[in-house]
Amino acid sequence: MSKPRIKVPKKAAAGDIISIKTLVTHQMESGQRKDKEGNVIPRKILNKFACEFNGNPVFSADIDAAISSNPFLQFSARVAESGTFKFTWTDDDGSVIEAEKTIEVS
Amino acid sequence: MNPTRRQFLTGSAIIAAGGLSTLGLPAFAAAEDVTKALADFVGDSETKTGKLTLKTPEIAENGNTVPISVSVESDMTEESYVESVMVLAEDNPLPNVITFNFTPASGKAEASTRMRLAKTQNVIAVAKMSDGTVYTDTKNIKVTIGGCGG
């Protein structure tokens, strides 16, 4: 599994609303395509994304087959204290991609 | 700039290939699929317009990766926040695109992603607020090259 690319500001003031961008490499096979023999290529996508800050849910997304390969997500978070963002993507096969980013809040 | 003969030929080949590949694909989402997805999401609530904005390009040259973003006017406090925003594509083989789930810790009810579109069609966003109110917004996107199957 490749490493997700995540942009979180290193520092913020308490109460700031920050913008977070994530991009993870994944083919997001939609289950709609067929191979050369005409067999349907089975669906294999990341179907769930979740972001937590210090253990509290911030944002999540239920992803369907219409999301492009290498899924990109941008969203916001309000930060009151320093801490760690935890990002998880869940694959159709049950495997999980995880990443963490810390932020310093003054 | 006039297209050269070579560019013209390549263009036609792509269109021809695109035409062929649509044969034998599953039927495009029927209107009832869209209605059902909407009903599952909003229940009996009345839908209103305003507050929710769906931002899309007018023309998507490549249906494989169409940038979209949603934003909802809300203070995002514990008492009043946006619970979730669902995005549907009317004429995709499967209408569901994504559902964003927000919390008061999101700060702003805004999110962006990139989606696939099979052909020119309407994209619908539906926002559900914590007090049960529902807002919708619809945008038509013209797609040059479809992004499903092939």
Tab-separated table of C-alpha atoms in Angstrom:
chain	number	residue	atom	x	y	z
A	1	MET	CA	0.000	0.000	0.000
A	2	SER	CA	1.294	3.337	-0.883
A	3	LYS	CA	1.569	6.138	1.578
A	4	PRO	CA	-1.339	8.619	1.522
A	5	ARG	CA	-0.483	12.241	0.798
A	6	ILE	CA	-2.020	14.503	3.435
A	7	LYS	CA	-1.786	18.255	3.882
A	8	VAL	CA	-2.471	19.596	7.368
A	9	PRO	CA	-1.055	22.945	8.557
A	10	LYS	CA	1.768	22.479	11.095
A	11	LYS	CA	0.518	25.279	13.333
A	12	ALA	CA	-2.788	27.011	14.012
A	13	ALA	CA	-4.369	29.309	16.577
A	14	ALA	CA	-6.957	27.852	18.957
A	15	GLY	CA	-10.426	27.922	17.416
A	16	ASP	CA	-9.109	28.209	13.849
A	17	ILE	CA	-10.852	26.323	11.073
A	18	ILE	CA	-8.175	24.597	9.024
A	19	SER	CA	-8.385	22.954	5.637
A	20	ILE	CA	-7.206	19.373	5.171
A	21	LYS	CA	-6.427	17.735	1.833
A	22	THR	CA	-5.893	14.020	1.373
A	23	LEU	CA	-4.990	11.894	-1.624
A	24	VAL	CA	-4.369	8.174	-1.603
A	25	THR	CA	-3.206	5.972	-4.463
A	26	HIS	CA	-5.858	3.386	-5.274
A	27	GLN	CA	-7.255	2.085	-8.569
A	28	MET	CA	-10.910	2.401	-7.353
A	29	GLU	CA	-12.073	-0.340	-9.719
A	30	SER	CA	-15.742	0.512	-10.222
A	31	GLY	CA	-17.083	-2.943	-11.052
A	32	GLN	CA	-18.508	-1.486	-14.269
A	33	ARG	CA	-15.572	-2.220	-16.565
A	34	LYS	CA	-14.934	-5.403	-18.518
A	35	ASP	CA	-11.663	-7.042	-19.478
A	36	LYS	CA	-10.716	-8.119	-23.031
A	37	GLU	CA	-12.702	-11.373	-22.683
A	38	GLY	CA	-15.834	-9.483	-21.671
A	39	ASN	CA	-15.737	-10.539	-18.023
A	40	VAL	CA	-16.691	-7.912	-15.504
A	41	ILE	CA	-13.681	-6.733	-13.511
A	42	PRO	CA	-14.806	-7.104	-9.877
A	43	ARG	CA	-15.368	-3.951	-7.859
A	44	LYS	CA	-12.536	-2.985	-5.527
A	45	ILE	CA	-12.748	0.476	-4.034
A	46	LEU	CA	-12.081	2.293	-0.807
A	47	ASN	CA	-15.633	2.538	0.524
A	48	LYS	CA	-15.128	4.495	3.748
A	49	PHE	CA	-12.977	7.387	4.870
A	50	ALA	CA	-12.796	8.729	8.401
A	51	CYS	CA	-10.873	11.504	10.107
A	52	GLU	CA	-10.534	11.771	13.891
A	53	PHE	CA	-8.837	14.402	16.015
A	54	ASN	CA	-7.592	13.237	19.423
A	55	GLY	CA	-10.071	10.367	19.208
A	56	ASN	CA	-13.135	12.485	18.326
A	57	PRO	CA	-14.779	12.165	14.913
A	58	VAL	CA	-14.275	15.204	12.678
A	59	PHE	CA	-15.384	14.126	9.218
A	60	SER	CA	-16.157	10.930	7.366
A	61	ALA	CA	-17.340	9.908	3.935
A	62	ASP	CA	-19.204	6.906	2.532
A	63	ILE	CA	-17.621	6.412	-0.846
A	64	ASP	CA	-19.304	4.770	-3.825
A	65	ALA	CA	-17.953	3.505	-7.132
A	66	ALA	CA	-18.354	6.886	-8.846
A	67	ILE	CA	-15.349	8.398	-7.082
A	68	SER	CA	-12.265	8.734	-9.298
A	69	SER	CA	-9.174	6.596	-8.924
A	70	ASN	CA	-6.616	7.956	-6.452
A	71	PRO	CA	-9.427	9.486	-4.384
A	72	PHE	CA	-8.947	13.088	-3.330
A	73	LEU	CA	-10.828	14.591	-0.402
A	74	GLN	CA	-10.736	18.083	0.995
A	75	PHE	CA	-12.571	19.121	4.166
A	76	SER	CA	-12.288	21.375	7.222
A	77	ALA	CA	-11.672	20.952	10.934
A	78	ARG	CA	-11.953	23.287	13.896
A	79	VAL	CA	-8.994	22.885	16.257
A	80	ALA	CA	-9.016	23.933	19.923
A	81	GLU	CA	-5.863	22.204	21.139
A	82	SER	CA	-2.686	20.561	19.879
A	83	GLY	CA	-3.099	16.977	18.877
A	84	THR	CA	-3.110	14.287	16.251
A	85	PHE	CA	-5.362	13.757	13.272
A	86	LYS	CA	-5.925	10.113	12.419
A	87	PHE	CA	-7.032	9.207	8.900
A	88	THR	CA	-8.379	5.809	7.848
A	89	TRP	CA	-9.507	4.469	4.498
A	90	THR	CA	-11.313	1.109	4.395
A	91	ASP	CA	-10.992	-1.103	1.332
A	92	ASP	CA	-13.731	-3.404	-0.022
A	93	ASP	CA	-11.470	-6.345	0.934
A	94	GLY	CA	-11.432	-5.185	4.566
A	95	SER	CA	-7.873	-3.878	4.575
A	96	VAL	CA	-7.292	-0.445	6.076
A	97	ILE	CA	-4.923	2.355	5.120
A	98	GLU	CA	-3.987	4.506	8.099
A	99	ALA	CA	-2.098	7.754	8.524
A	100	GLU	CA	-1.536	10.355	11.233
A	101	LYS	CA	-0.610	14.051	11.272
A	102	THR	CA	0.087	16.241	14.258
A	103	ILE	CA	-0.765	19.907	14.649
A	104	GLU	CA	0.521	22.457	17.123
A	105	VAL	CA	-2.181	24.819	18.392
A	106	SER	CA	-1.275	27.941	20.302
B	1	MET	CA	-6.020	26.826	-34.371
B	2	ASN	CA	-7.186	24.397	-37.044
B	3	PRO	CA	-7.000	20.754	-36.017
B	4	THR	CA	-4.533	18.855	-38.142
B	5	ARG	CA	-5.605	15.754	-40.020
B	6	ARG	CA	-3.797	13.562	-37.494
B	7	GLN	CA	-5.577	15.147	-34.534
B	8	PHE	CA	-8.878	14.785	-36.332
B	9	LEU	CA	-8.290	11.080	-36.987
B	10	THR	CA	-7.250	10.378	-33.389
B	11	GLY	CA	-10.338	12.243	-32.222
B	12	SER	CA	-12.639	10.159	-34.411
B	13	ALA	CA	-10.976	6.952	-33.254
B	14	ILE	CA	-11.616	7.862	-29.614
B	15	ILE	CA	-15.255	8.650	-30.340
B	16	ALA	CA	-15.644	5.378	-32.262
B	17	ALA	CA	-14.032	3.388	-29.442
B	18	GLY	CA	-16.230	5.150	-26.910
B	19	GLY	CA	-19.312	4.269	-28.933
B	20	LEU	CA	-18.399	0.604	-29.080
B	21	SER	CA	-17.521	0.281	-25.437
B	22	THR	CA	-20.960	1.436	-24.328
B	23	LEU	CA	-22.471	-1.689	-25.880
B	24	GLY	CA	-23.247	-4.404	-23.389
B	25	LEU	CA	-22.843	-2.222	-20.325
B	26	PRO	CA	-25.429	-2.446	-17.569
B	27	ALA	CA	-28.371	-0.091	-18.042
B	28	PHE	CA	-27.887	3.424	-16.774
B	29	ALA	CA	-29.415	4.302	-13.428
B	30	ALA	CA	-33.140	4.310	-13.759
B	31	ALA	CA	-35.019	7.296	-12.415
B	32	GLU	CA	-36.474	5.112	-9.633
B	33	ASP	CA	-32.960	4.308	-8.363
B	34	VAL	CA	-32.373	8.026	-7.894
B	35	THR	CA	-35.778	8.532	-6.275
B	36	LYS	CA	-35.160	5.599	-3.951
B	37	ALA	CA	-31.694	6.812	-2.942
B	38	LEU	CA	-33.181	10.226	-2.187
B	39	ALA	CA	-36.062	8.757	-0.201
B	40	ASP	CA	-33.669	6.572	1.838
B	41	PHE	CA	-31.589	9.605	2.669
B	42	VAL	CA	-34.197	12.290	3.442
B	43	GLY	CA	-37.209	10.257	4.498
B	44	ASP	CA	-40.422	12.301	4.422
B	45	SER	CA	-38.774	15.689	4.936
B	46	GLU	CA	-39.595	18.478	2.547
B	47	THR	CA	-36.588	19.601	0.488
B	48	LYS	CA	-35.728	23.278	0.107
B	49	THR	CA	-33.211	25.149	-1.975
B	50	GLY	CA	-30.705	27.700	-0.694
B	51	LYS	CA	-27.928	27.318	1.895
B	52	LEU	CA	-26.447	24.350	0.031
B	53	THR	CA	-24.159	25.097	-2.918
B	54	LEU	CA	-22.845	22.429	-5.252
B	55	LYS	CA	-19.867	23.633	-7.268
B	56	THR	CA	-18.994	21.803	-10.485
B	57	PRO	CA	-17.391	22.671	-13.800
B	58	GLU	CA	-19.909	23.441	-16.568
B	59	ILE	CA	-18.060	21.223	-18.991
B	60	ALA	CA	-16.025	18.194	-17.956
B	61	GLU	CA	-13.625	17.171	-20.699
B	62	ASN	CA	-12.705	13.955	-18.945
B	63	GLY	CA	-15.543	12.136	-17.205
B	64	ASN	CA	-13.032	10.071	-15.235
B	65	THR	CA	-12.127	12.864	-12.891
B	66	VAL	CA	-14.599	15.705	-12.431
B	67	PRO	CA	-13.876	18.025	-9.484
B	68	ILE	CA	-16.917	18.790	-7.337
B	69	SER	CA	-17.370	20.589	-4.052
B	70	VAL	CA	-20.263	21.153	-1.699
B	71	SER	CA	-20.690	23.838	0.919
B	72	VAL	CA	-23.538	24.497	3.313
B	73	GLU	CA	-24.133	27.695	5.273
B	74	SER	CA	-24.102	26.690	8.923
B	75	ASP	CA	-22.482	27.774	12.177
B	76	MET	CA	-21.609	24.130	12.890
B	77	THR	CA	-22.410	24.335	16.623
B	78	GLU	CA	-23.547	21.438	18.808
B	79	GLU	CA	-27.133	22.761	18.540
B	80	SER	CA	-27.230	23.298	14.788
B	81	TYR	CA	-24.932	21.665	12.278
B	82	VAL	CA	-24.958	19.874	8.960
B	83	GLU	CA	-25.136	16.126	9.502
B	84	SER	CA	-24.414	14.900	6.004
B	85	VAL	CA	-24.415	15.761	2.341
B	86	MET	CA	-25.157	13.109	-0.263
B	87	VAL	CA	-24.166	13.450	-3.917
B	88	LEU	CA	-26.030	11.606	-6.691
B	89	ALA	CA	-25.365	11.395	-10.424
B	90	GLU	CA	-28.671	10.887	-12.266
B	91	ASP	CA	-27.375	9.078	-15.338
B	92	ASN	CA	-24.459	7.063	-14.012
B	93	PRO	CA	-24.813	3.250	-13.987
B	94	LEU	CA	-24.942	3.563	-10.184
B	95	PRO	CA	-26.368	6.881	-8.979
B	96	ASN	CA	-24.643	7.040	-5.582
B	97	VAL	CA	-21.424	9.042	-5.605
B	98	ILE	CA	-20.459	9.901	-2.056
B	99	THR	CA	-21.923	10.902	1.293
B	100	PHE	CA	-19.969	13.378	3.418
B	101	ASN	CA	-20.655	13.143	7.160
B	102	PHE	CA	-19.867	16.262	9.173
B	103	THR	CA	-19.638	16.918	12.905
B	104	PRO	CA	-19.516	20.221	14.825
B	105	ALA	CA	-15.722	19.639	14.917
B	106	SER	CA	-15.664	20.047	11.132
B	107	GLY	CA	-15.944	23.807	11.649
B	108	LYS	CA	-17.270	24.347	8.147
B	109	ALA	CA	-19.642	22.129	6.173
B	110	GLU	CA	-17.465	22.098	3.074
B	111	ALA	CA	-15.902	19.214	1.191
B	112	SER	CA	-14.404	18.533	-2.233
B	113	THR	CA	-13.590	15.417	-4.187
B	114	ARG	CA	-13.270	14.140	-7.752
B	115	MET	CA	-15.904	11.945	-9.339
B	116	ARG	CA	-16.646	9.902	-12.448
B	117	LEU	CA	-19.443	10.818	-14.840
B	118	ALA	CA	-20.629	8.465	-17.570
B	119	LYS	CA	-22.213	11.160	-19.741
B	120	THR	CA	-23.730	14.633	-19.714
B	121	GLN	CA	-26.189	14.728	-16.837
B	122	ASN	CA	-27.483	16.361	-13.677
B	123	VAL	CA	-25.604	15.965	-10.421
B	124	ILE	CA	-27.715	16.370	-7.274
B	125	ALA	CA	-26.504	17.259	-3.790
B	126	VAL	CA	-28.732	16.843	-0.741
B	127	ALA	CA	-27.844	18.234	2.681
B	128	LYS	CA	-29.417	17.021	5.910
B	129	MET	CA	-29.218	19.395	8.886
B	130	SER	CA	-29.211	18.318	12.543
B	131	ASP	CA	-32.751	19.754	12.967
B	132	GLY	CA	-34.039	17.593	10.109
B	133	THR	CA	-34.270	20.281	7.411
B	134	VAL	CA	-33.166	19.167	3.969
B	135	TYR	CA	-31.646	21.320	1.225
B	136	THR	CA	-30.872	20.373	-2.357
B	137	ASP	CA	-28.923	21.785	-5.266
B	138	THR	CA	-28.613	20.438	-8.812
B	139	LYS	CA	-26.021	21.187	-11.484
B	140	ASN	CA	-25.882	20.033	-15.088
B	141	ILE	CA	-22.453	18.947	-16.257
B	142	LYS	CA	-21.592	18.431	-19.914
B	143	VAL	CA	-19.233	15.501	-20.324
B	144	THR	CA	-16.998	15.176	-23.381
B	145	ILE	CA	-15.552	11.712	-22.697
B	146	GLY	CA	-17.462	9.452	-20.304
B	147	GLY	CA	-15.726	7.943	-17.309
B	148	CYS	CA	-17.508	4.682	-16.545
B	149	GLY	CA	-16.738	1.341	-18.095
B	150	GLY	CA	-14.848	1.087	-21.359
